[in-house]
């Protein structure tokens, strides 16, 4: 009896995985092909180099005393 | 303001393909600088048209009379007044022609998934090139930050603090200066290559519409500060070699150096499908296409049922057969890991599908202009039918 219940629960879980994967594949296909304008920019429009940046190495790290 | 042909005094328009001013009456071509009048004023005379449906205002700098609203696609646009608009400092002229814009959209629709047959054979109901107003902001940003990060794993992990100080001069941060154009859409249209900007000449506007700016520099300054902070924090956090990084203290200084007014080119294409206008946009400089292509529910359902059946055959029997083994304590660890893995797959797939569904829905709404119309209607109500 318990075995049967476990098998039914397992099968439902299997269907749930199938549902999620099928939905994910379909949505991914729509978003890639039908939603236009999400391409990442390949160039920057603005300068973003720092004029000055303090020393960016580990030696100025200090440890949490807590 | 009419740009006249030096030969026959008819109106000339800017031709994106040849990058010349063309006279449709005597077929002559001229450079932009030949037909441009010497203008030293800070303002520019334009004809303003208002849409009685959505409240949009467009300025037209040519002899062409406007017959429909490029934003909502309705033929409810009426001549409003002549206005002295602030003269932009920069302009990116149209480099994509009308034909190229249609071709780019056609290619995208052909590559689309589950596109309804009727929509695939689309015909453009309306197409117009519009110069969108932008503020290009130069700003200074300085900050002294303490960043907390985690080094190592498990028992051997420790929390470290890093001090960072930096200053940036941001140049030409672009901000859409039109309240009517949804910011999400205008950001998707970017980037524009600003190295190819030209000093403003009214001749470039001939044959196109131009939206007037209605977002003040003061409001833009707030957006600029937020964007500068975001860019600054990204760069600074990248210099900290730890995981779980977070800024624990910060003392930022932001200074707006200047804001230049510029016009950037966008093609607006309206397609009517099932009595609904779908407005797609094409960046008039780079050809980047923005919008949502509708999908056929029948085609999507058929594909989904096929995939669901396939994965059900794969997963349902495996999960059903393995499930009773979970009761046996000896096998639990091994089988349990299987189930953890399956659960992880389920969770990732369902979360991804939900996020993507949200994005698809949002983009569909924006493309059908519902949001824009709602915004405009609210505004009309507040203003007591100013455009009636």
PDB file of C-alpha atoms in Angstrom, chain B residues 46-314:
ATOM      1  CA  UNK B  46       8.702  73.988 -35.005  1.00  0.00           C
ATOM      2  CA  UNK B  47       5.097  73.050 -35.731  1.00  0.00           C
ATOM      3  CA  UNK B  48       3.597  71.233 -32.758  1.00  0.00           C
ATOM      4  CA  UNK B  49       1.000  68.504 -33.303  1.00  0.00           C
ATOM      5  CA  UNK B  50      -1.047  67.013 -30.442  1.00  0.00           C
ATOM      6  CA  UNK B  51      -2.721  63.612 -30.273  1.00  0.00           C
ATOM      7  CA  UNK B  52      -6.281  63.794 -28.939  1.00  0.00           C
ATOM      8  CA  UNK B  53      -6.149  60.083 -28.095  1.00  0.00           C
ATOM      9  CA  UNK B  54      -2.986  59.717 -25.999  1.00  0.00           C
ATOM     10  CA  UNK B  55      -1.886  63.297 -25.390  1.00  0.00           C
ATOM     11  CA  UNK B  56       1.497  62.975 -27.098  1.00  0.00           C
ATOM     12  CA  UNK B  57       3.048  66.062 -28.644  1.00  0.00           C
ATOM     13  CA  UNK B  58       5.321  65.880 -31.662  1.00  0.00           C
ATOM     14  CA  UNK B  59       7.198  68.687 -33.304  1.00  0.00           C
ATOM     15  CA  UNK B  60       7.491  68.565 -37.064  1.00  0.00           C
ATOM     16  CA  UNK B  61      10.212  70.494 -38.749  1.00  0.00           C
ATOM     17  CA  UNK B  62       9.153  70.155 -42.354  1.00  0.00           C
ATOM     18  CA  UNK B  63       6.298  70.848 -44.718  1.00  0.00           C
ATOM     19  CA  UNK B  64       4.855  67.386 -44.126  1.00  0.00           C
ATOM     20  CA  UNK B  65       1.539  67.465 -42.289  1.00  0.00           C
ATOM     21  CA  UNK B  66       1.145  64.865 -39.597  1.00  0.00           C
ATOM     22  CA  UNK B  67      -1.877  62.559 -39.983  1.00  0.00           C
ATOM     23  CA  UNK B  68      -1.468  60.005 -37.193  1.00  0.00           C
ATOM     24  CA  UNK B  69       0.163  59.626 -33.805  1.00  0.00           C
ATOM     25  CA  UNK B  70       3.407  57.687 -33.990  1.00  0.00           C
ATOM     26  CA  UNK B  71       3.026  56.596 -30.353  1.00  0.00           C
ATOM     27  CA  UNK B  72      -0.487  55.158 -30.221  1.00  0.00           C
ATOM     28  CA  UNK B  73      -1.068  54.660 -33.962  1.00  0.00           C
ATOM     29  CA  UNK B  74      -4.385  56.536 -33.926  1.00  0.00           C
ATOM     30  CA  UNK B  75      -5.320  59.049 -36.647  1.00  0.00           C
ATOM     31  CA  UNK B  76      -6.276  61.568 -33.986  1.00  0.00           C
ATOM     32  CA  UNK B  77      -3.473  64.052 -34.362  1.00  0.00           C
ATOM     33  CA  UNK B  78      -4.206  67.725 -34.859  1.00  0.00           C
ATOM     34  CA  UNK B  79      -2.087  70.773 -35.538  1.00  0.00           C
ATOM     35  CA  UNK B  80      -1.621  72.606 -32.280  1.00  0.00           C
ATOM     36  CA  UNK B  81       0.712  75.593 -32.581  1.00  0.00           C
ATOM     37  CA  UNK B  82       4.048  76.947 -33.689  1.00  0.00           C
ATOM     38  CA  UNK B  83       6.549  76.661 -30.892  1.00  0.00           C
ATOM     39  CA  UNK B  84      10.027  77.950 -30.151  1.00  0.00           C
ATOM     40  CA  UNK B  85      11.781  74.791 -29.017  1.00  0.00           C
ATOM     41  CA  UNK B  86      15.187  74.705 -27.345  1.00  0.00           C
ATOM     42  CA  UNK B  87      17.760  74.022 -29.996  1.00  0.00           C
ATOM     43  CA  UNK B  88      19.593  70.715 -29.445  1.00  0.00           C
ATOM     44  CA  UNK B  89      23.363  70.758 -29.294  1.00  0.00           C
ATOM     45  CA  UNK B  90      23.891  67.362 -30.906  1.00  0.00           C
ATOM     46  CA  UNK B  91      22.105  65.106 -33.339  1.00  0.00           C
ATOM     47  CA  UNK B  92      22.658  61.598 -34.647  1.00  0.00           C
ATOM     48  CA  UNK B  93      21.195  61.668 -38.162  1.00  0.00           C
ATOM     49  CA  UNK B  94      19.184  58.711 -39.443  1.00  0.00           C
ATOM     50  CA  UNK B  95      21.511  56.118 -40.964  1.00  0.00           C
ATOM     51  CA  UNK B  96      18.911  53.385 -41.380  1.00  0.00           C
ATOM     52  CA  UNK B  97      16.465  54.063 -44.192  1.00  0.00           C
ATOM     53  CA  UNK B  98      12.752  53.290 -44.059  1.00  0.00           C
ATOM     54  CA  UNK B  99      13.257  50.254 -46.325  1.00  0.00           C
ATOM     55  CA  UNK B 100      16.114  48.950 -44.156  1.00  0.00           C
ATOM     56  CA  UNK B 101      14.013  49.381 -40.999  1.00  0.00           C
ATOM     57  CA  UNK B 102      11.177  47.338 -42.528  1.00  0.00           C
ATOM     58  CA  UNK B 103      13.664  44.680 -43.715  1.00  0.00           C
ATOM     59  CA  UNK B 104      15.236  44.447 -40.231  1.00  0.00           C
ATOM     60  CA  UNK B 105      11.822  43.956 -38.654  1.00  0.00           C
ATOM     61  CA  UNK B 106      10.813  41.440 -41.320  1.00  0.00           C
ATOM     62  CA  UNK B 107      13.971  39.394 -40.649  1.00  0.00           C
ATOM     63  CA  UNK B 108      13.261  39.384 -36.919  1.00  0.00           C
ATOM     64  CA  UNK B 109       9.658  38.291 -37.471  1.00  0.00           C
ATOM     65  CA  UNK B 110      10.822  35.515 -39.816  1.00  0.00           C
ATOM     66  CA  UNK B 111      13.234  34.317 -37.113  1.00  0.00           C
ATOM     67  CA  UNK B 112      10.510  34.530 -34.453  1.00  0.00           C
ATOM     68  CA  UNK B 113       9.114  31.467 -32.709  1.00  0.00           C
ATOM     69  CA  UNK B 114       5.462  30.369 -32.917  1.00  0.00           C
ATOM     70  CA  UNK B 115       4.567  33.485 -34.942  1.00  0.00           C
ATOM     71  CA  UNK B 116       0.879  33.481 -36.037  1.00  0.00           C
ATOM     72  CA  UNK B 117       0.540  32.950 -39.804  1.00  0.00           C
ATOM     73  CA  UNK B 118      -1.404  36.198 -40.258  1.00  0.00           C
ATOM     74  CA  UNK B 119       1.235  38.195 -38.388  1.00  0.00           C
ATOM     75  CA  UNK B 120       4.089  36.606 -40.368  1.00  0.00           C
ATOM     76  CA  UNK B 121       2.592  38.111 -43.533  1.00  0.00           C
ATOM     77  CA  UNK B 122       2.474  41.504 -41.869  1.00  0.00           C
ATOM     78  CA  UNK B 123       1.961  44.791 -43.589  1.00  0.00           C
ATOM     79  CA  UNK B 124       3.189  47.963 -41.988  1.00  0.00           C
ATOM     80  CA  UNK B 125       0.240  50.180 -41.172  1.00  0.00           C
ATOM     81  CA  UNK B 126       2.314  53.204 -40.216  1.00  0.00           C
ATOM     82  CA  UNK B 127       6.022  53.952 -40.196  1.00  0.00           C
ATOM     83  CA  UNK B 128       7.728  57.155 -39.173  1.00  0.00           C
ATOM     84  CA  UNK B 129      11.165  58.265 -38.152  1.00  0.00           C
ATOM     85  CA  UNK B 130      11.191  60.220 -34.910  1.00  0.00           C
ATOM     86  CA  UNK B 131      14.062  61.999 -33.236  1.00  0.00           C
ATOM     87  CA  UNK B 132      13.864  61.162 -29.530  1.00  0.00           C
ATOM     88  CA  UNK B 133      15.168  63.846 -27.133  1.00  0.00           C
ATOM     89  CA  UNK B 134      18.013  62.846 -24.822  1.00  0.00           C
ATOM     90  CA  UNK B 135      20.019  64.581 -22.132  1.00  0.00           C
ATOM     91  CA  UNK B 136      23.729  63.737 -22.273  1.00  0.00           C
ATOM     92  CA  UNK B 137      25.033  64.243 -18.781  1.00  0.00           C
ATOM     93  CA  UNK B 138      28.626  64.887 -17.721  1.00  0.00           C
ATOM     94  CA  UNK B 139      29.024  64.206 -14.014  1.00  0.00           C
ATOM     95  CA  UNK B 140      31.660  63.875 -11.305  1.00  0.00           C
ATOM     96  CA  UNK B 141      31.366  61.105  -8.711  1.00  0.00           C
ATOM     97  CA  UNK B 142      33.593  60.529  -5.695  1.00  0.00           C
ATOM     98  CA  UNK B 143      33.133  58.022  -2.913  1.00  0.00           C
ATOM     99  CA  UNK B 144      34.978  56.506   0.041  1.00  0.00           C
ATOM    100  CA  UNK B 145      33.624  53.060   0.763  1.00  0.00           C
ATOM    101  CA  UNK B 146      34.133  50.191   3.155  1.00  0.00           C
ATOM    102  CA  UNK B 147      33.287  46.869   1.567  1.00  0.00           C
ATOM    103  CA  UNK B 148      32.640  43.655   3.456  1.00  0.00           C
ATOM    104  CA  UNK B 149      33.517  40.353   1.814  1.00  0.00           C
ATOM    105  CA  UNK B 150      33.863  36.680   2.666  1.00  0.00           C
ATOM    106  CA  UNK B 151      37.114  34.787   2.098  1.00  0.00           C
ATOM    107  CA  UNK B 152      37.392  30.982   2.170  1.00  0.00           C
ATOM    108  CA  UNK B 153      34.743  28.312   2.684  1.00  0.00           C
ATOM    109  CA  UNK B 154      32.947  26.703   5.633  1.00  0.00           C
ATOM    110  CA  UNK B 155      34.866  26.651   8.909  1.00  0.00           C
ATOM    111  CA  UNK B 156      37.849  28.389   7.343  1.00  0.00           C
ATOM    112  CA  UNK B 157      35.909  31.364   6.039  1.00  0.00           C
ATOM    113  CA  UNK B 158      36.470  34.831   7.429  1.00  0.00           C
ATOM    114  CA  UNK B 159      34.913  38.220   6.938  1.00  0.00           C
ATOM    115  CA  UNK B 160      37.249  40.919   5.691  1.00  0.00           C
ATOM    116  CA  UNK B 161      36.783  44.645   5.222  1.00  0.00           C
ATOM    117  CA  UNK B 162      38.282  46.618   2.365  1.00  0.00           C
ATOM    118  CA  UNK B 163      38.611  50.390   2.097  1.00  0.00           C
ATOM    119  CA  UNK B 164      38.246  51.923  -1.335  1.00  0.00           C
ATOM    120  CA  UNK B 165      38.287  55.491  -2.558  1.00  0.00           C
ATOM    121  CA  UNK B 166      37.791  56.535  -6.158  1.00  0.00           C
ATOM    122  CA  UNK B 167      36.644  59.402  -8.330  1.00  0.00           C
ATOM    123  CA  UNK B 168      35.126  59.257 -11.775  1.00  0.00           C
ATOM    124  CA  UNK B 169      34.312  61.802 -14.445  1.00  0.00           C
ATOM    125  CA  UNK B 170      31.393  60.332 -16.371  1.00  0.00           C
ATOM    126  CA  UNK B 171      30.984  61.720 -19.853  1.00  0.00           C
ATOM    127  CA  UNK B 172      27.824  61.709 -21.944  1.00  0.00           C
ATOM    128  CA  UNK B 173      25.617  59.479 -19.811  1.00  0.00           C
ATOM    129  CA  UNK B 174      22.451  59.252 -21.933  1.00  0.00           C
ATOM    130  CA  UNK B 175      18.960  59.819 -20.470  1.00  0.00           C
ATOM    131  CA  UNK B 176      15.725  59.787 -22.459  1.00  0.00           C
ATOM    132  CA  UNK B 177      14.219  63.259 -21.989  1.00  0.00           C
ATOM    133  CA  UNK B 178      10.693  62.297 -23.066  1.00  0.00           C
ATOM    134  CA  UNK B 179       8.257  61.312 -20.310  1.00  0.00           C
ATOM    135  CA  UNK B 180       5.917  59.814 -22.909  1.00  0.00           C
ATOM    136  CA  UNK B 181       8.370  57.215 -24.152  1.00  0.00           C
ATOM    137  CA  UNK B 182       8.620  54.406 -21.635  1.00  0.00           C
ATOM    138  CA  UNK B 183      12.111  54.411 -20.051  1.00  0.00           C
ATOM    139  CA  UNK B 184      12.333  50.636 -20.326  1.00  0.00           C
ATOM    140  CA  UNK B 185      11.838  50.857 -24.084  1.00  0.00           C
ATOM    141  CA  UNK B 186      14.264  53.743 -24.543  1.00  0.00           C
ATOM    142  CA  UNK B 187      16.931  51.845 -22.583  1.00  0.00           C
ATOM    143  CA  UNK B 188      16.414  48.825 -24.821  1.00  0.00           C
ATOM    144  CA  UNK B 189      16.975  51.054 -27.871  1.00  0.00           C
ATOM    145  CA  UNK B 190      20.404  52.006 -26.568  1.00  0.00           C
ATOM    146  CA  UNK B 191      23.300  52.041 -27.193  1.00  0.00           C
ATOM    147  CA  UNK B 192      23.712  54.831 -29.699  1.00  0.00           C
ATOM    148  CA  UNK B 193      27.236  55.362 -30.963  1.00  0.00           C
ATOM    149  CA  UNK B 194      27.859  58.876 -29.713  1.00  0.00           C
ATOM    150  CA  UNK B 195      31.212  59.166 -31.436  1.00  0.00           C
ATOM    151  CA  UNK B 196      29.157  59.654 -34.601  1.00  0.00           C
ATOM    152  CA  UNK B 197      27.117  62.546 -33.203  1.00  0.00           C
ATOM    153  CA  UNK B 198      27.105  65.728 -35.242  1.00  0.00           C
ATOM    154  CA  UNK B 199      26.564  69.328 -34.204  1.00  0.00           C
ATOM    155  CA  UNK B 200      22.849  70.031 -34.608  1.00  0.00           C
ATOM    156  CA  UNK B 201      21.616  71.176 -38.023  1.00  0.00           C
ATOM    157  CA  UNK B 202      17.882  71.670 -38.553  1.00  0.00           C
ATOM    158  CA  UNK B 203      18.245  70.152 -42.028  1.00  0.00           C
ATOM    159  CA  UNK B 204      18.703  66.665 -40.517  1.00  0.00           C
ATOM    160  CA  UNK B 205      15.173  66.889 -39.112  1.00  0.00           C
ATOM    161  CA  UNK B 206      13.575  67.558 -42.452  1.00  0.00           C
ATOM    162  CA  UNK B 207      11.222  64.693 -43.307  1.00  0.00           C
ATOM    163  CA  UNK B 208      11.120  63.353 -39.746  1.00  0.00           C
ATOM    164  CA  UNK B 209       9.256  64.080 -36.555  1.00  0.00           C
ATOM    165  CA  UNK B 210      10.953  65.170 -33.368  1.00  0.00           C
ATOM    166  CA  UNK B 211       9.559  64.620 -29.902  1.00  0.00           C
ATOM    167  CA  UNK B 212      10.099  67.616 -27.647  1.00  0.00           C
ATOM    168  CA  UNK B 213      11.765  67.108 -24.275  1.00  0.00           C
ATOM    169  CA  UNK B 214       9.485  67.300 -21.257  1.00  0.00           C
ATOM    170  CA  UNK B 215      11.760  65.939 -18.574  1.00  0.00           C
ATOM    171  CA  UNK B 216      13.660  68.675 -16.777  1.00  0.00           C
ATOM    172  CA  UNK B 217      17.402  68.641 -16.083  1.00  0.00           C
ATOM    173  CA  UNK B 218      16.584  68.618 -12.335  1.00  0.00           C
ATOM    174  CA  UNK B 219      14.724  65.300 -12.641  1.00  0.00           C
ATOM    175  CA  UNK B 220      17.385  63.941 -14.986  1.00  0.00           C
ATOM    176  CA  UNK B 221      20.032  64.856 -12.404  1.00  0.00           C
ATOM    177  CA  UNK B 222      18.409  62.418  -9.931  1.00  0.00           C
ATOM    178  CA  UNK B 223      18.471  59.639 -12.530  1.00  0.00           C
ATOM    179  CA  UNK B 224      22.071  60.543 -13.396  1.00  0.00           C
ATOM    180  CA  UNK B 225      23.123  60.267  -9.746  1.00  0.00           C
ATOM    181  CA  UNK B 226      21.514  56.811  -9.472  1.00  0.00           C
ATOM    182  CA  UNK B 227      23.135  55.625 -12.702  1.00  0.00           C
ATOM    183  CA  UNK B 228      26.547  57.025 -11.729  1.00  0.00           C
ATOM    184  CA  UNK B 229      26.282  55.275  -8.344  1.00  0.00           C
ATOM    185  CA  UNK B 230      25.373  51.979 -10.016  1.00  0.00           C
ATOM    186  CA  UNK B 231      28.279  52.173 -12.468  1.00  0.00           C
ATOM    187  CA  UNK B 232      30.681  53.342  -9.754  1.00  0.00           C
ATOM    188  CA  UNK B 233      29.700  50.568  -7.309  1.00  0.00           C
ATOM    189  CA  UNK B 234      30.009  47.885 -10.013  1.00  0.00           C
ATOM    190  CA  UNK B 235      33.561  49.006 -10.816  1.00  0.00           C
ATOM    191  CA  UNK B 236      34.654  49.297  -7.189  1.00  0.00           C
ATOM    192  CA  UNK B 237      33.132  45.975  -6.076  1.00  0.00           C
ATOM    193  CA  UNK B 238      34.958  44.273  -8.961  1.00  0.00           C
ATOM    194  CA  UNK B 239      38.292  45.258  -7.346  1.00  0.00           C
ATOM    195  CA  UNK B 240      37.492  43.341  -4.136  1.00  0.00           C
ATOM    196  CA  UNK B 241      38.650  39.695  -4.457  1.00  0.00           C
ATOM    197  CA  UNK B 242      36.029  38.056  -2.209  1.00  0.00           C
ATOM    198  CA  UNK B 243      32.565  36.533  -2.356  1.00  0.00           C
ATOM    199  CA  UNK B 244      29.346  37.954  -0.840  1.00  0.00           C
ATOM    200  CA  UNK B 245      30.584  41.525  -1.280  1.00  0.00           C
ATOM    201  CA  UNK B 246      28.531  44.350   0.143  1.00  0.00           C
ATOM    202  CA  UNK B 247      29.097  48.049   0.774  1.00  0.00           C
ATOM    203  CA  UNK B 248      28.833  48.784   4.495  1.00  0.00           C
ATOM    204  CA  UNK B 249      29.701  52.461   4.496  1.00  0.00           C
ATOM    205  CA  UNK B 250      29.721  55.088   1.799  1.00  0.00           C
ATOM    206  CA  UNK B 251      30.075  58.888   1.545  1.00  0.00           C
ATOM    207  CA  UNK B 252      29.336  59.795  -2.068  1.00  0.00           C
ATOM    208  CA  UNK B 253      29.744  63.188  -3.725  1.00  0.00           C
ATOM    209  CA  UNK B 254      27.918  63.827  -6.983  1.00  0.00           C
ATOM    210  CA  UNK B 255      28.286  66.915  -9.145  1.00  0.00           C
ATOM    211  CA  UNK B 256      26.410  67.498 -12.375  1.00  0.00           C
ATOM    212  CA  UNK B 257      28.944  69.168 -14.668  1.00  0.00           C
ATOM    213  CA  UNK B 258      26.658  69.793 -17.649  1.00  0.00           C
ATOM    214  CA  UNK B 259      23.736  68.367 -19.599  1.00  0.00           C
ATOM    215  CA  UNK B 260      23.643  68.654 -23.379  1.00  0.00           C
ATOM    216  CA  UNK B 261      20.403  68.344 -25.296  1.00  0.00           C
ATOM    217  CA  UNK B 262      20.599  65.830 -28.164  1.00  0.00           C
ATOM    218  CA  UNK B 263      18.274  64.110 -30.633  1.00  0.00           C
ATOM    219  CA  UNK B 264      18.631  60.406 -31.443  1.00  0.00           C
ATOM    220  CA  UNK B 265      16.897  58.661 -34.362  1.00  0.00           C
ATOM    221  CA  UNK B 266      14.260  55.937 -33.962  1.00  0.00           C
ATOM    222  CA  UNK B 267      11.883  54.333 -36.473  1.00  0.00           C
ATOM    223  CA  UNK B 268       8.393  53.594 -35.118  1.00  0.00           C
ATOM    224  CA  UNK B 269       6.568  50.861 -37.055  1.00  0.00           C
ATOM    225  CA  UNK B 270       2.931  50.070 -36.342  1.00  0.00           C
ATOM    226  CA  UNK B 271       1.444  46.725 -37.355  1.00  0.00           C
ATOM    227  CA  UNK B 272      -2.258  46.035 -36.824  1.00  0.00           C
ATOM    228  CA  UNK B 273      -2.986  42.461 -35.758  1.00  0.00           C
ATOM    229  CA  UNK B 274      -6.410  41.305 -34.536  1.00  0.00           C
ATOM    230  CA  UNK B 275      -7.454  44.949 -34.298  1.00  0.00           C
ATOM    231  CA  UNK B 276      -4.619  45.783 -31.924  1.00  0.00           C
ATOM    232  CA  UNK B 277      -1.775  48.124 -32.875  1.00  0.00           C
ATOM    233  CA  UNK B 278       1.682  46.645 -32.235  1.00  0.00           C
ATOM    234  CA  UNK B 279       4.351  49.335 -32.199  1.00  0.00           C
ATOM    235  CA  UNK B 280       7.873  48.125 -32.881  1.00  0.00           C
ATOM    236  CA  UNK B 281      10.941  50.342 -32.824  1.00  0.00           C
ATOM    237  CA  UNK B 282      14.182  50.290 -34.775  1.00  0.00           C
ATOM    238  CA  UNK B 283      17.221  52.276 -33.659  1.00  0.00           C
ATOM    239  CA  UNK B 284      17.743  54.662 -36.603  1.00  0.00           C
ATOM    240  CA  UNK B 285      21.519  54.492 -36.230  1.00  0.00           C
ATOM    241  CA  UNK B 286      22.405  50.889 -35.344  1.00  0.00           C
ATOM    242  CA  UNK B 287      19.297  49.025 -36.562  1.00  0.00           C
ATOM    243  CA  UNK B 288      18.647  47.421 -33.164  1.00  0.00           C
ATOM    244  CA  UNK B 289      15.007  46.266 -33.090  1.00  0.00           C
ATOM    245  CA  UNK B 290      12.844  46.593 -29.966  1.00  0.00           C
ATOM    246  CA  UNK B 291       9.393  45.129 -29.396  1.00  0.00           C
ATOM    247  CA  UNK B 292       7.537  41.885 -28.808  1.00  0.00           C
ATOM    248  CA  UNK B 293       6.448  39.611 -31.636  1.00  0.00           C
ATOM    249  CA  UNK B 294       3.114  37.962 -30.770  1.00  0.00           C
ATOM    250  CA  UNK B 295       2.966  34.174 -30.651  1.00  0.00           C
ATOM    251  CA  UNK B 296       0.257  31.718 -31.610  1.00  0.00           C
ATOM    252  CA  UNK B 297      -1.267  30.046 -28.541  1.00  0.00           C
ATOM    253  CA  UNK B 298      -2.106  26.970 -30.640  1.00  0.00           C
ATOM    254  CA  UNK B 299       1.497  26.541 -31.818  1.00  0.00           C
ATOM    255  CA  UNK B 300       2.865  27.118 -28.298  1.00  0.00           C
ATOM    256  CA  UNK B 301       0.382  24.622 -26.782  1.00  0.00           C
ATOM    257  CA  UNK B 302       1.199  21.963 -29.396  1.00  0.00           C
ATOM    258  CA  UNK B 303       4.953  22.308 -28.778  1.00  0.00           C
ATOM    259  CA  UNK B 304       4.451  22.335 -25.023  1.00  0.00           C
ATOM    260  CA  UNK B 305       2.289  19.171 -25.101  1.00  0.00           C
ATOM    261  CA  UNK B 306       4.941  17.413 -27.252  1.00  0.00           C
ATOM    262  CA  UNK B 307       7.746  18.361 -24.865  1.00  0.00           C
ATOM    263  CA  UNK B 308       5.665  17.574 -21.782  1.00  0.00           C
ATOM    264  CA  UNK B 309       4.856  14.101 -23.144  1.00  0.00           C
ATOM    265  CA  UNK B 310       8.501  13.427 -23.964  1.00  0.00           C
ATOM    266  CA  UNK B 311       9.795  14.498 -20.545  1.00  0.00           C
ATOM    267  CA  UNK B 312       6.929  12.702 -18.775  1.00  0.00           C
ATOM    268  CA  UNK B 313       7.978   9.438 -20.434  1.00  0.00           C
ATOM    269  CA  UNK B 314      11.528  10.078 -19.248  1.00  0.00           C
TER     270      UNK B 314
END
